[in-house]
Tab-separated table of C-alpha atoms (C1' of nucleotides) in Angstrom:
chain	number	residue	atom	x	y	z
A	24	MET	CA	78.876	110.276	108.606
A	25	GLN	CA	81.054	108.804	105.837
A	26	GLY	CA	84.330	109.936	104.324
A	27	THR	CA	86.748	108.975	107.039
A	28	THR	CA	89.746	109.851	104.846
A	29	LYS	CA	88.923	113.484	105.491
A	30	TYR	CA	89.315	113.116	109.239
A	31	VAL	CA	92.468	111.012	109.144
A	32	ILE	CA	94.060	113.823	107.184
A	33	LEU	CA	92.774	116.534	109.497
A	34	GLY	CA	93.935	114.556	112.505
A	35	LEU	CA	97.465	114.173	111.209
A	36	LEU	CA	97.604	117.867	110.343
A	37	THR	CA	96.837	118.866	113.949
A	38	GLU	CA	100.409	117.832	114.771
A	39	MET	CA	102.070	119.927	112.063
A	40	PRO	CA	101.647	120.959	108.428
A	41	ARG	CA	102.362	118.113	106.031
A	42	SER	CA	102.206	117.122	102.367
A	43	GLY	CA	100.023	114.423	100.859
A	44	TYR	CA	103.057	112.253	100.479
A	45	GLU	CA	103.976	112.583	104.139
A	46	ILE	CA	100.418	111.835	105.201
A	47	LYS	CA	100.442	108.629	103.208
A	48	GLN	CA	103.798	107.561	104.704
A	49	LEU	CA	102.525	108.211	108.211
A	50	ILE	CA	99.334	106.229	107.713
A	51	ASP	CA	101.331	103.299	106.338
A	52	LEU	CA	103.722	103.449	109.260
A	53	ARG	CA	101.632	104.275	112.297
A	54	PHE	CA	98.194	103.094	111.303
A	55	ARG	CA	99.113	100.069	109.195
A	56	PHE	CA	97.470	97.609	111.582
A	57	PHE	CA	94.073	99.328	111.679
A	58	TRP	CA	93.814	101.748	108.754
A	59	SER	CA	94.945	102.406	105.172
A	60	GLU	CA	94.593	105.006	102.470
A	61	SER	CA	95.918	105.252	98.919
A	62	TYR	CA	97.305	108.316	97.125
A	63	GLY	CA	94.217	108.204	94.919
A	64	GLN	CA	92.159	109.086	97.960
A	65	ILE	CA	94.517	111.447	99.731
A	66	TYR	CA	95.415	113.909	96.972
A	67	PRO	CA	91.871	114.598	95.770
A	68	GLU	CA	90.666	114.798	99.368
A	69	LEU	CA	93.310	117.433	100.193
A	70	GLN	CA	92.050	119.538	97.306
A	71	ARG	CA	88.462	119.215	98.502
A	72	LEU	CA	89.531	120.122	102.036
A	73	GLU	CA	91.322	123.190	100.751
A	74	GLN	CA	88.288	124.344	98.786
A	75	ALA	CA	86.144	123.799	101.868
A	76	GLY	CA	88.567	125.901	103.895
A	77	LEU	CA	89.415	123.130	106.348
A	78	VAL	CA	93.075	123.136	105.346
A	79	ALA	CA	95.316	125.780	103.773
A	80	ALA	CA	98.271	125.225	101.471
A	81	GLY	CA	101.152	127.165	102.885
A	82	ALA	CA	104.723	127.555	104.005
A	83	GLY	CA	106.648	124.526	102.752
A	84	THR	CA	104.995	124.752	99.339
A	85	THR	CA	108.285	124.845	97.454
A	86	ARG	CA	109.233	123.167	94.185
A	87	GLY	CA	107.141	120.066	93.710
A	88	LYS	CA	105.987	120.001	97.280
A	89	ARG	CA	102.648	121.194	98.654
A	90	SER	CA	102.383	121.437	102.404
A	91	TYR	CA	98.991	121.843	104.055
A	92	ALA	CA	98.074	123.196	107.474
A	93	ILE	CA	94.799	122.665	109.296
A	94	THR	CA	92.612	125.762	109.773
A	95	ALA	CA	90.368	126.711	112.705
A	96	ALA	CA	87.377	125.433	110.718
A	97	GLY	CA	89.282	122.209	110.151
A	98	ARG	CA	89.824	121.739	113.868
A	99	GLU	CA	86.156	122.293	114.516
A	100	ALA	CA	85.150	119.740	111.920
A	101	LEU	CA	87.562	117.209	113.431
A	102	SER	CA	86.294	117.845	116.959
A	103	ALA	CA	82.706	117.383	115.831
A	104	TRP	CA	83.604	114.119	114.144
A	105	LEU	CA	85.395	112.785	117.219
A	106	GLU	CA	82.136	113.048	119.136
A	107	GLN	CA	80.057	111.220	116.539
A	108	PRO	CA	79.351	107.548	117.179
A	109	VAL	CA	81.856	105.147	115.625
A	110	GLU	CA	80.491	103.749	112.408
A	111	LYS	CA	83.050	101.809	110.494
A	112	GLU	CA	84.430	98.592	111.720
A	113	SER	CA	85.461	96.231	108.996
A	114	VAL	CA	87.760	93.278	109.133
A	115	ARG	CA	88.335	91.194	106.027
A	116	LEU	CA	90.752	88.322	106.358
A	117	GLU	CA	90.895	86.145	103.287
A	118	LEU	CA	93.065	83.730	105.227
A	119	LEU	CA	90.148	82.723	107.428
A	120	LEU	CA	87.958	82.160	104.414
A	121	ARG	CA	90.550	79.754	103.036
A	122	MET	CA	90.882	78.105	106.408
A	123	TYR	CA	87.133	77.634	106.613
A	124	PHE	CA	87.126	75.761	103.309
A	125	ALA	CA	90.500	74.132	103.849
A	126	ALA	CA	89.046	70.622	103.763
A	127	LEU	CA	88.991	71.077	99.961
A	128	ALA	CA	92.726	71.898	99.666
A	129	PRO	CA	96.022	70.153	100.429
A	130	ALA	CA	97.128	70.635	104.039
A	131	ALA	CA	100.549	71.919	102.941
A	132	THR	CA	98.935	74.875	101.170
A	133	THR	CA	96.963	75.825	104.243
A	134	VAL	CA	100.056	75.586	106.420
A	135	ALA	CA	101.932	77.850	104.005
A	136	HIS	CA	99.134	80.427	104.158
A	137	VAL	CA	99.200	80.479	107.952
A	138	GLU	CA	102.993	80.730	107.985
A	139	THR	CA	102.868	83.803	105.772
A	140	PHE	CA	100.279	85.306	108.069
A	141	ARG	CA	102.420	84.532	111.119
A	142	ASP	CA	105.504	86.129	109.566
A	143	THR	CA	103.659	89.278	108.564
A	144	HIS	CA	102.278	89.760	112.023
A	145	ALA	CA	105.511	88.904	113.764
A	146	ARG	CA	107.006	91.849	111.884
A	147	ASP	CA	104.060	94.056	112.814
A	148	LEU	CA	104.454	93.107	116.456
A	149	ASP	CA	108.164	93.936	116.394
A	150	LEU	CA	107.409	97.335	114.961
A	151	LEU	CA	104.756	98.033	117.574
A	152	LEU	CA	107.003	97.027	120.437
A	153	ARG	CA	109.660	99.390	119.138
A	154	PHE	CA	107.098	102.194	118.859
A	155	ARG	CA	106.049	101.644	122.447
A	156	ASP	CA	109.626	101.714	123.706
A	157	GLU	CA	110.389	104.887	121.819
A	158	LEU	CA	107.269	106.647	123.045
A	159	GLU	CA	107.865	105.650	126.644
A	160	ARG	CA	111.389	106.994	126.441
A	161	ILE	CA	110.187	110.445	125.369
A	162	PRO	CA	108.909	112.628	128.243
A	163	ASP	CA	105.207	113.470	128.013
A	164	PRO	CA	104.658	116.920	129.545
A	165	HIS	CA	101.112	117.437	128.236
A	166	HIS	CA	99.679	113.920	128.819
A	167	ASP	CA	99.398	113.410	125.034
A	168	HIS	CA	100.991	109.989	124.853
A	169	GLY	CA	98.317	108.121	126.775
A	170	HIS	CA	95.935	107.714	123.863
A	171	ILE	CA	98.629	106.828	121.400
A	172	LEU	CA	99.991	104.212	123.767
A	173	ARG	CA	96.508	102.750	124.059
A	174	VAL	CA	96.343	102.433	120.291
A	175	ILE	CA	99.759	100.773	120.191
A	176	ASP	CA	98.691	98.500	123.015
A	177	PHE	CA	95.685	97.429	120.960
A	178	GLY	CA	98.001	96.486	118.130
A	179	ILE	CA	100.328	94.586	120.406
A	180	ARG	CA	97.549	92.563	121.982
A	181	THR	CA	95.819	91.645	118.749
A	182	ASN	CA	99.064	90.765	117.017
A	183	GLU	CA	100.059	88.599	119.954
A	184	ALA	CA	96.706	86.842	119.674
A	185	TYR	CA	97.265	86.371	115.925
A	186	LEU	CA	100.697	84.858	116.510
A	187	ALA	CA	99.554	82.515	119.274
A	188	TRP	CA	96.706	81.336	117.056
A	189	ALA	CA	98.972	80.877	114.042
A	190	GLN	CA	101.462	78.851	116.106
A	191	ASP	CA	98.744	76.524	117.355
A	192	ALA	CA	97.100	76.253	113.947
A	193	ILE	CA	100.364	75.314	112.241
A	194	GLN	CA	101.133	72.752	114.911
A	195	SER	CA	97.746	71.096	114.721
A	196	LEU	CA	97.781	71.138	110.915
A	197	LYS	CA	101.217	69.554	110.767
A	198	GLY	CA	100.958	67.323	113.785
A	199	PRO	CA	98.161	64.831	114.029
A	200	THR	CA	98.205	62.929	110.739
A	201	ARG	CA	95.217	60.702	111.288
A	202	PRO	CA	96.235	57.061	111.874
B	179	MET	CA	93.193	87.341	91.833
B	180	GLN	CA	90.380	89.651	92.901
B	181	GLY	CA	86.660	89.015	93.302
B	182	THR	CA	86.596	87.144	96.563
B	183	THR	CA	82.795	87.273	96.687
B	184	LYS	CA	82.804	84.611	94.006
B	185	TYR	CA	84.734	82.166	96.150
B	186	VAL	CA	82.806	82.791	99.354
B	187	ILE	CA	79.681	81.844	97.439
B	188	LEU	CA	81.255	78.776	95.859
B	189	GLY	CA	82.593	77.698	99.235
B	190	LEU	CA	79.234	77.894	100.931
B	191	LEU	CA	77.618	76.002	98.058
B	192	THR	CA	79.970	73.035	98.536
B	193	GLU	CA	77.958	72.194	101.651
B	194	MET	CA	74.547	72.221	99.944
B	195	PRO	CA	72.542	74.168	97.356
B	196	ARG	CA	71.418	77.541	98.650
B	197	SER	CA	69.741	80.784	97.619
B	198	GLY	CA	71.325	84.224	97.564
B	199	TYR	CA	69.349	85.144	100.622
B	200	GLU	CA	70.604	82.125	102.552
B	201	ILE	CA	74.185	82.839	101.528
B	202	LYS	CA	73.914	86.367	102.877
B	203	GLN	CA	72.441	85.128	106.187
B	204	LEU	CA	75.242	82.592	106.579
B	205	ILE	CA	77.979	85.123	105.908
B	206	ASP	CA	76.436	87.482	108.455
B	207	LEU	CA	76.186	84.702	111.014
B	208	ARG	CA	79.310	82.606	110.601
B	209	PHE	CA	81.741	85.013	109.022
B	210	ARG	CA	80.662	88.240	110.738
B	211	PHE	CA	83.962	88.655	112.554
B	212	PHE	CA	86.167	88.377	109.480
B	213	TRP	CA	84.054	88.890	106.365
B	214	SER	CA	80.968	90.618	104.954
B	215	GLU	CA	79.023	90.861	101.721
B	216	SER	CA	75.930	92.812	100.711
B	217	TYR	CA	72.997	91.634	98.568
B	218	GLY	CA	74.159	94.046	95.906
B	219	GLN	CA	77.255	91.918	95.485
B	220	ILE	CA	75.755	88.476	95.991
B	221	TYR	CA	72.845	88.519	93.575
B	222	PRO	CA	74.718	89.840	90.535
B	223	GLU	CA	77.637	87.518	91.324
B	224	LEU	CA	75.325	84.485	91.394
B	225	GLN	CA	74.096	85.417	87.931
B	226	ARG	CA	77.650	85.752	86.638
B	227	LEU	CA	78.578	82.427	88.200
B	228	GLU	CA	75.608	80.790	86.533
B	229	GLN	CA	76.553	82.197	83.130
B	230	ALA	CA	80.113	80.996	83.659
B	231	GLY	CA	78.776	77.517	84.479
B	232	LEU	CA	80.266	77.456	87.981
B	233	VAL	CA	76.860	77.155	89.609
B	234	ALA	CA	73.514	75.879	88.355
B	235	ALA	CA	70.055	77.052	89.381
B	236	GLY	CA	68.086	74.002	90.292
B	237	ALA	CA	65.835	72.018	92.580
B	238	GLY	CA	64.445	74.407	95.207
B	239	THR	CA	63.748	77.056	92.572
B	240	THR	CA	60.098	77.402	93.544
B	241	ARG	CA	57.962	80.536	93.891
B	242	GLY	CA	60.150	83.504	94.554
B	243	LYS	CA	63.115	81.397	95.543
B	244	ARG	CA	66.158	80.537	93.412
B	245	SER	CA	68.428	77.847	94.770
B	246	TYR	CA	71.876	77.334	93.283
B	247	ALA	CA	74.162	74.303	93.345
B	248	ILE	CA	77.889	74.271	92.671
B	249	THR	CA	79.009	72.478	89.493
B	250	ALA	CA	82.153	70.399	88.876
B	251	ALA	CA	83.706	73.431	87.176
B	252	GLY	CA	82.793	75.485	90.228
B	253	ARG	CA	84.591	73.068	92.526
B	254	GLU	CA	87.661	73.235	90.349
B	255	ALA	CA	87.673	77.020	90.389
B	256	LEU	CA	87.355	76.998	94.158
B	257	SER	CA	90.174	74.488	94.585
B	258	ALA	CA	92.440	76.541	92.360
B	259	TRP	CA	91.682	79.652	94.385
B	260	LEU	CA	92.393	77.919	97.689
B	261	GLU	CA	95.944	77.294	96.501
B	262	GLN	CA	96.590	80.882	95.439
B	263	PRO	CA	98.492	83.075	97.867
B	264	VAL	CA	96.332	85.066	100.272
B	265	GLU	CA	95.940	88.626	99.053
B	266	LYS	CA	93.385	90.538	100.989
B	267	GLU	CA	93.889	91.468	104.543
B	268	SER	CA	92.177	94.627	105.572
B	269	VAL	CA	91.304	95.881	109.004
B	270	ARG	CA	89.679	99.261	109.410
B	271	LEU	CA	88.771	100.284	112.911
B	272	GLU	CA	87.498	103.818	113.133
B	273	LEU	CA	87.571	103.495	116.907
B	274	LEU	CA	91.362	103.446	116.936
B	275	LEU	CA	91.512	106.517	114.741
B	276	ARG	CA	89.357	108.361	117.262
B	277	MET	CA	91.461	107.036	120.096
B	278	TYR	CA	94.618	108.237	118.400
B	279	PHE	CA	93.252	111.777	118.228
B	280	ALA	CA	91.388	111.551	121.521
B	281	ALA	CA	93.432	114.358	123.100
B	282	LEU	CA	91.187	116.694	121.059
B	283	ALA	CA	87.904	115.348	122.476
B	284	PRO	CA	86.246	115.091	125.891
B	285	ALA	CA	87.310	111.953	127.773
B	286	ALA	CA	83.670	110.933	128.343
B	287	THR	CA	83.127	110.613	124.587
B	288	THR	CA	86.123	108.373	124.174
B	289	VAL	CA	85.024	106.182	127.062
B	290	ALA	CA	81.591	105.848	125.481
B	291	HIS	CA	83.147	104.772	122.172
B	292	VAL	CA	85.225	102.108	123.863
B	293	GLU	CA	82.229	100.872	125.847
B	294	THR	CA	80.240	100.410	122.662
B	295	PHE	CA	83.148	98.507	121.173
B	296	ARG	CA	83.420	96.326	124.280
B	297	ASP	CA	79.707	95.506	124.226
B	298	THR	CA	79.712	94.606	120.538
B	299	HIS	CA	82.617	92.252	120.962
B	300	ALA	CA	81.308	90.747	124.177
B	301	ARG	CA	78.289	89.674	122.128
B	302	ASP	CA	80.506	88.368	119.329
B	303	LEU	CA	82.519	86.363	121.824
B	304	ASP	CA	79.374	84.836	123.331
B	305	LEU	CA	78.218	83.781	119.901
B	306	LEU	CA	81.574	82.232	119.055
B	307	LEU	CA	81.725	80.295	122.314
B	308	ARG	CA	78.281	78.890	121.601
B	309	PHE	CA	79.354	77.924	118.072
B	310	ARG	CA	82.344	76.077	119.452
B	311	ASP	CA	80.263	74.208	121.993
B	312	GLU	CA	77.737	73.199	119.366
B	313	LEU	CA	80.375	72.024	116.920
B	314	GLU	CA	82.212	70.031	119.559
B	315	ARG	CA	78.987	68.300	120.530
B	316	ILE	CA	78.373	67.079	116.979
B	317	PRO	CA	80.385	63.974	116.007
B	318	ASP	CA	82.899	64.577	113.214
B	319	PRO	CA	83.253	61.378	111.201
B	320	HIS	CA	85.145	62.885	108.273
B	321	HIS	CA	87.523	65.206	110.174
B	322	ASP	CA	85.777	68.253	108.662
B	323	HIS	CA	85.348	70.243	111.856
B	324	GLY	CA	89.037	70.877	112.489
B	325	HIS	CA	89.358	73.813	110.123
B	326	ILE	CA	86.123	75.389	111.173
B	327	LEU	CA	87.115	75.113	114.819
B	328	ARG	CA	90.386	76.824	113.986
B	329	VAL	CA	88.466	79.712	112.446
B	330	ILE	CA	86.197	79.935	115.492
B	331	ASP	CA	89.254	79.783	117.714
B	332	PHE	CA	90.716	82.754	115.846
B	333	GLY	CA	87.558	84.697	116.544
B	334	ILE	CA	87.566	83.747	120.206
B	335	ARG	CA	91.156	84.776	120.732
B	336	THR	CA	90.934	88.096	118.954
B	337	ASN	CA	87.670	88.995	120.637
B	338	GLU	CA	89.148	88.126	124.011
B	339	ALA	CA	92.074	90.404	123.218
B	340	TYR	CA	89.648	93.178	122.189
B	341	LEU	CA	87.732	92.835	125.459
B	342	ALA	CA	90.812	92.792	127.658
B	343	TRP	CA	92.103	95.890	125.900
B	344	ALA	CA	88.754	97.668	126.171
B	345	GLN	CA	88.543	96.917	129.892
B	346	ASP	CA	91.988	98.339	130.528
B	347	ALA	CA	91.422	101.333	128.282
B	348	ILE	CA	88.168	102.249	130.018
B	349	GLN	CA	89.778	101.897	133.420
B	350	SER	CA	92.770	104.061	132.575
B	351	LEU	CA	90.565	106.671	130.877
B	352	LYS	CA	88.225	106.867	133.867
B	353	GLY	CA	90.741	106.326	136.607
B	354	PRO	CA	93.724	108.608	136.868
B	355	THR	CA	92.330	112.127	136.750
B	356	ARG	CA	95.553	114.089	136.815
B	357	PRO	CA	96.110	115.888	140.147
C	265	DG	C1'	124.119	109.757	82.945
C	266	DG	C1'	121.125	106.891	85.320
C	267	DC	C1'	118.896	105.076	89.296
C	268	DG	C1'	116.164	105.408	93.338
C	269	DG	C1'	113.493	107.918	96.329
C	270	DC	C1'	110.623	111.984	96.726
C	271	DA	C1'	106.495	114.050	95.119
C	272	DT	C1'	101.988	115.148	92.848
C	273	DG	C1'	98.350	114.093	90.354
C	274	DT	C1'	94.648	111.781	87.143
C	275	DA	C1'	91.804	108.328	84.748
C	276	DA	C1'	89.896	104.065	84.489
C	277	DG	C1'	88.289	100.413	86.545
C	278	DT	C1'	86.652	97.642	90.473
C	279	DT	C1'	84.386	96.967	94.539
C	280	DG	C1'	81.040	97.780	97.812
C	281	DT	C1'	76.899	100.196	99.925
C	282	DT	C1'	72.365	102.060	100.009
C	283	DA	C1'	67.996	102.906	98.726
C	284	DC	C1'	64.423	101.480	96.342
C	285	DA	C1'	60.891	98.452	93.991
C	286	DT	C1'	58.485	94.348	94.191
C	287	DG	C1'	56.118	90.506	95.804
C	288	DA	C1'	55.330	85.989	98.539
C	289	DT	C1'	54.508	83.794	102.927
C	290	DT	C1'	53.642	83.467	107.818
C	291	DA	C1'	52.079	84.560	112.335
C	292	DA	C1'	49.640	87.682	115.419
D	26	DT	C1'	44.380	92.265	107.850
D	27	DT	C1'	48.400	93.871	108.773
D	28	DA	C1'	53.045	93.616	110.093
D	29	DA	C1'	57.235	91.013	109.903
D	30	DT	C1'	60.162	88.230	107.584
D	31	DC	C1'	61.491	85.973	103.530
D	32	DA	C1'	63.208	86.785	99.024
D	33	DT	C1'	65.069	88.786	94.619
D	34	DG	C1'	66.768	92.179	92.125
D	35	DT	C1'	68.503	96.929	90.211
D	36	DA	C1'	70.285	101.583	89.896
D	37	DA	C1'	72.778	105.163	91.739
D	38	DC	C1'	76.269	106.274	94.228
D	39	DA	C1'	80.467	106.172	97.094
D	40	DA	C1'	84.765	104.239	98.127
D	41	DC	C1'	88.942	102.416	96.859
D	42	DT	C1'	92.784	100.533	93.911
D	43	DT	C1'	95.811	100.535	90.210
D	44	DA	C1'	98.316	101.988	86.599
D	45	DC	C1'	100.094	105.566	84.494
D	46	DA	C1'	102.244	110.212	83.503
D	47	DT	C1'	105.267	113.533	85.047
D	48	DG	C1'	109.180	115.723	87.033
D	49	DC	C1'	112.569	116.959	90.817
D	50	DC	C1'	116.609	115.923	93.535
D	51	DG	C1'	120.699	113.769	95.166
D	52	DC	C1'	124.123	110.522	94.721
D	53	DC	C1'	127.194	107.163	92.764
DNA sequence: GGCGGCATGTAAGTTGTTACATGATTAA
DNA sequence: TTAATCATGTAACAACTTACATGCCGCC
């Protein structure tokens, strides 16, 4: 089953009705370390979902703002998808490609690349740690936080691994200038 | 600068002349945990590279097999690219999307998803550990292995993080059935 | 009045996958 | 001889990005 955009949208709408703009902001904020979507995918997909009856434009649809709510059919479609086997797993890190061929480039360039990577992921890690703190502070009456915390935990662990690797890589690239 | 396929190909050709088929096999083997390309991208790209004079079809171009070698211009293009800032970093893990919305699905399904993930990455980790052992066994007269080992090390660390997370996630999903 | 953020959308272009067609070689 | 693997390629499609066009709203 392809077309994951569809299900990200439906999933976010289970929490509350939202606009395309809000959906995009949420994906960039919460899912940044394992997912992304552009407006060019979200807006057309919302229209298709509406035509298919999986979402309905409603309530907050005031001046210049279209808010969509998930329908019963939408919930069913999402549930069905959640039970399907996981299909997409793609990781594309240009940095590692450059590292692999780094013998053909000045060491300083490679170091700079890794430093940028380290800084980006240090920021990501900060954000994730703050998310975790916030979530743990909020009471969880209906055991809903568990899964979200597991997702955040995934981000924390991988970003920690990234940072540890980057530290070591920078050190070994800078350090042992062959005698 | 887009069109990374181009530079993956050029990079692999710096080692020795190869065919499109061989390039694909190598990407699937060595780069599986941080890159991928399909034949539909590789073959047309090789033709474009040949027309642009960055590679040359030569030598091993016998019956049904076209082998390409990188040219001086190709090496220059690759070097220039290695110095450009890193642009593409994309991670898309459908598993985490399903985990995020897992409150809407039976726990058994979610556990099964994570188990599949764990098994896939256990295999990846095995492969990477074998790569490292092999590389460390081979003498490295021209200090070429360092960068490759750093890439392998990245894979080892992230896959270890994946596995540790998966273990914990499975345990906490199976374990505490609310009283 | 003008800027920045909010907000929606489209069109064009790029990138990437999949399915298919074709044929050679190798090993059971 | 037949199946698997090696090997190249294309066409259709799907996915995704980017740039652009448009306009509202609030604030300084």
